XYZ file of C-alpha atoms in Angstrom:
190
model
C 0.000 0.000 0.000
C 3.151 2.310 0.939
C 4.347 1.938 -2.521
C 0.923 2.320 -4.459
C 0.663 5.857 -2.075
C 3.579 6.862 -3.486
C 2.843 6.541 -6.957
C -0.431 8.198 -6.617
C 1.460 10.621 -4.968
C 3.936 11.764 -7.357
C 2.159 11.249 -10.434
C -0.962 13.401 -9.760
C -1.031 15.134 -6.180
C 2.122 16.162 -6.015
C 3.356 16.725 -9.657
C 6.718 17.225 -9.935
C 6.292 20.381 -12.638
C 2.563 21.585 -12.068
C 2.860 21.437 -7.960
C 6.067 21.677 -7.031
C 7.285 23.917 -10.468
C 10.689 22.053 -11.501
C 11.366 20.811 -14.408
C 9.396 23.720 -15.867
C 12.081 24.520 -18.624
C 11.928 21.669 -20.293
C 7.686 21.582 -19.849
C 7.702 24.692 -21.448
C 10.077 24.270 -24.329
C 10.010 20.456 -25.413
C 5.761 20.673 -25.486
C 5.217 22.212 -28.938
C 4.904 18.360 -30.533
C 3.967 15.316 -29.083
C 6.263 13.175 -30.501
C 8.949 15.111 -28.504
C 7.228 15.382 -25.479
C 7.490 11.553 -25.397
C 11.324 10.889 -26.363
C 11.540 13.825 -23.516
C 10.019 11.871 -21.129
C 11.637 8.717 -22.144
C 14.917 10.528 -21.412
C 14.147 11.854 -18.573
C 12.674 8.778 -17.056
C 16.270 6.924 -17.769
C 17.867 9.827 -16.447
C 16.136 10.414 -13.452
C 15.602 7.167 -11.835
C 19.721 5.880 -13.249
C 20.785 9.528 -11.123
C 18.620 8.594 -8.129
C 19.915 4.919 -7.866
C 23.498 6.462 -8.417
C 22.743 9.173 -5.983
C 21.375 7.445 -3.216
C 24.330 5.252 -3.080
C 26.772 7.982 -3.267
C 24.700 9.388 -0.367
C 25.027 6.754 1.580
C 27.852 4.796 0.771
C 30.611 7.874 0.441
C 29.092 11.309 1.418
C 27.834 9.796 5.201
C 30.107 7.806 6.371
C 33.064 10.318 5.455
C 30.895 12.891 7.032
C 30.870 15.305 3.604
C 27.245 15.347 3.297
C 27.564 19.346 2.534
C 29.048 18.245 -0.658
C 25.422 17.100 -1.701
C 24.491 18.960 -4.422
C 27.696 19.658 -6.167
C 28.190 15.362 -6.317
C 24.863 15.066 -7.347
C 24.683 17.674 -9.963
C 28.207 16.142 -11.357
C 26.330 12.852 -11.721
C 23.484 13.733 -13.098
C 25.858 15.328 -15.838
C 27.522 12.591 -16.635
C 24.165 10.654 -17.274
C 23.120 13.382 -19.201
C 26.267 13.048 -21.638
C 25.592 8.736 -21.757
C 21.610 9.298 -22.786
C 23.251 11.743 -25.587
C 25.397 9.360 -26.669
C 22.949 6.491 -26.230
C 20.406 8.773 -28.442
C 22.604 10.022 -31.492
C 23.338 6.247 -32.156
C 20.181 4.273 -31.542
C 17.446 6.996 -32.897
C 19.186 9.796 -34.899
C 15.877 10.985 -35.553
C 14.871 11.722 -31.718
C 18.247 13.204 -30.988
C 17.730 15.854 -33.575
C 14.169 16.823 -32.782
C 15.069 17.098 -28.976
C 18.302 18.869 -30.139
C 19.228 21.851 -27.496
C 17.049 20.215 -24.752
C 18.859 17.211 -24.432
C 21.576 18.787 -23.066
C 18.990 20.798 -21.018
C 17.858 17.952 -18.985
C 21.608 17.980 -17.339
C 20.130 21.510 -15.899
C 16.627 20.387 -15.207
C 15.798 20.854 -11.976
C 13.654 17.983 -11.647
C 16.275 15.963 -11.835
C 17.947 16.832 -9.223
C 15.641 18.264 -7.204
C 13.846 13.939 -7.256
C 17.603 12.666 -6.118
C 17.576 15.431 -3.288
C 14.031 14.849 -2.075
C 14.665 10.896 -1.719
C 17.275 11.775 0.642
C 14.926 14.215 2.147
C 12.519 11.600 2.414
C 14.672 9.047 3.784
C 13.448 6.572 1.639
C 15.034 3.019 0.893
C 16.625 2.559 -2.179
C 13.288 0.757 -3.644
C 11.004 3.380 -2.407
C 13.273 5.876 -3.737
C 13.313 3.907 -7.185
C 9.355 3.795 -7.403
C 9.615 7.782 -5.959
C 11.872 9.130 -9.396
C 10.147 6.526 -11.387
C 6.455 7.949 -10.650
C 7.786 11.550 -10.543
C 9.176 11.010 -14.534
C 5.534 9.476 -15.406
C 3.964 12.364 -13.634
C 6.447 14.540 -15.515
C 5.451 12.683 -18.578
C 1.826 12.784 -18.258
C 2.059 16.620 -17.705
C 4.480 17.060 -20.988
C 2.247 14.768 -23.016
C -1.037 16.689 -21.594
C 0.256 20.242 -22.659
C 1.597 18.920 -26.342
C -1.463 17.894 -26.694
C -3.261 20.910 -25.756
C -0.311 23.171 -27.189
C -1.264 21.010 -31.085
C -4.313 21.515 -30.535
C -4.331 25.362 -29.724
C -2.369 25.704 -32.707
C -5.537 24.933 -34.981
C -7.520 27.176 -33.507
C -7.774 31.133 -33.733
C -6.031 32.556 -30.770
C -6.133 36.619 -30.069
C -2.865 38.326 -32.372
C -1.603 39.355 -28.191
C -1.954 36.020 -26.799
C -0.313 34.106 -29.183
C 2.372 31.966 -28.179
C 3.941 31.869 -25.071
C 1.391 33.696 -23.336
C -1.051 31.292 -24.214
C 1.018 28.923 -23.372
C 1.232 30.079 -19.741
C -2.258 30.619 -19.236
C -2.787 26.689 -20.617
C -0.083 25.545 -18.292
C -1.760 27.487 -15.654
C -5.417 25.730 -16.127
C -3.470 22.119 -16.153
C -1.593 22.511 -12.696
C -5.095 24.063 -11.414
C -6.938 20.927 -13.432
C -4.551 18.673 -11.543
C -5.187 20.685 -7.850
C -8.019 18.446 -8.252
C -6.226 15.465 -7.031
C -5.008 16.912 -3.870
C -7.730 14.821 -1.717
C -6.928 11.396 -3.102
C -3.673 11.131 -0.642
C-alpha cells in the first residue's frame, strides 16, 4: 500500500512540474509536438531514476560515512551530468531521428531541476533505495503525463484562432496554468 501511495502521490497530487514547479524549462520548451514530449520523457525517465539509484548510493555509501554530506548537491549535480552526456550518446546512435528533434534540450535535462531536485528529495525523504526507485520513477511518469497533456493541448491550440496578443507563449502560460489548477483536483486522493 506504501508503494501504491507513493505513486499516486507523485504522479498526480504532487506533480513534480505543475505542484512543485521544476522541471518547468523543459515543460515549457520540449511541449510544442507530441512526438517530442514523449522521447523527452523517455529521457528523462532513464535519467532520473539511473541519477537517483546512483545518488542514493553515493549518499550513503561515500558522502555519510566520510561525514561530507555538505558536498550534496555539487556530487549530485556532477552525476546527473555525466548521465546526461551517456543518454546523448545512447540517443545520437540508436534513434538519430529523436536526438535531432530534442536537439538543445537534451543537453537541457543535465540543468533540469527535476532531476535533481527527485535525487535530493529521496534523501529528504529518507526513503530506501526501492522506495526511492518507485519515488523518481512515478515523478518522470507524472512529468510525462504533464508534458504529453500540454503537447497535446499546445497542437491543438495551434488549430484554432487565438487573439494576435496572446499568441504563443502567453497562451502557453495561461494553458499551463489551467493544467496545474486541473490537476489541484487530485489533492484529496492522498
Amino acid at each position: 500500500m506504501e508503494y501504491i501511495l507513493i505513486i499516486i502521490s507523485a504522479i498526480l497530487v504532487n506533480n513534480i512540474v505543475l505542484n512543485q514547479f521544476l522541471g518547468v524549462c523543459p515543460f515549457l520548451g520540449v511541449s510544442k509536438k507530441i512526438e517530442t514530449a514523449i522521447g523527452m520523457t523517455g529521457a528523462v525517465a532513464f535519467v532520473m531514476v539511473l541519477a537517483t539509484v546512483v545518488t542514493f548510493l553515493i549518499q550513503y555509501y561515500i558522502l555519510n560515512p566520510l561525514n561530507i554530506a555538505y558536498l550534496q548537491t555539487i556530487s549530485f549535480i556532477l552525476v546527473i551530468a555525466a548521465l546526461v552526456q551517456l543518454v546523448e550518446i545512447v540517443l545520437k546512435k540508436v534513434s538519430p531521428s529523436l536526438y535531432q528533434a530534442l536537439g538543445v534540450f537534451l543537453p537541457l535535462i543535465t540543468t533540469n531541476c527535476a532531476i535533481l531536485g527527485v535525487a535530493i528529495l529521496v534523501i529528504q525523504k529518507e526513503f530506501n533505495l526501492m522506495q526511492g526507485v518507485i519515488y523518481a520513477f512515478s515523478n518522470a511518469l507524472g512529468f510525462g503525463l504533464a508534458l504529453i497533456i500540454f503537447a497535446g493541448l499546445r497542437e491543438h491550440l495551434d488549430l484554432q484562432q487565438v487573439p494576435k496578443g496572446l499568441k504563443g507563449v502567453p497562451i502557453a502560460l495561461i494553458t499551463a496554468g489551467i493544467l496545474a489548477m486541473a490537476f489541484m483536483g487530485f489533492s484529496g486522493i492522498v
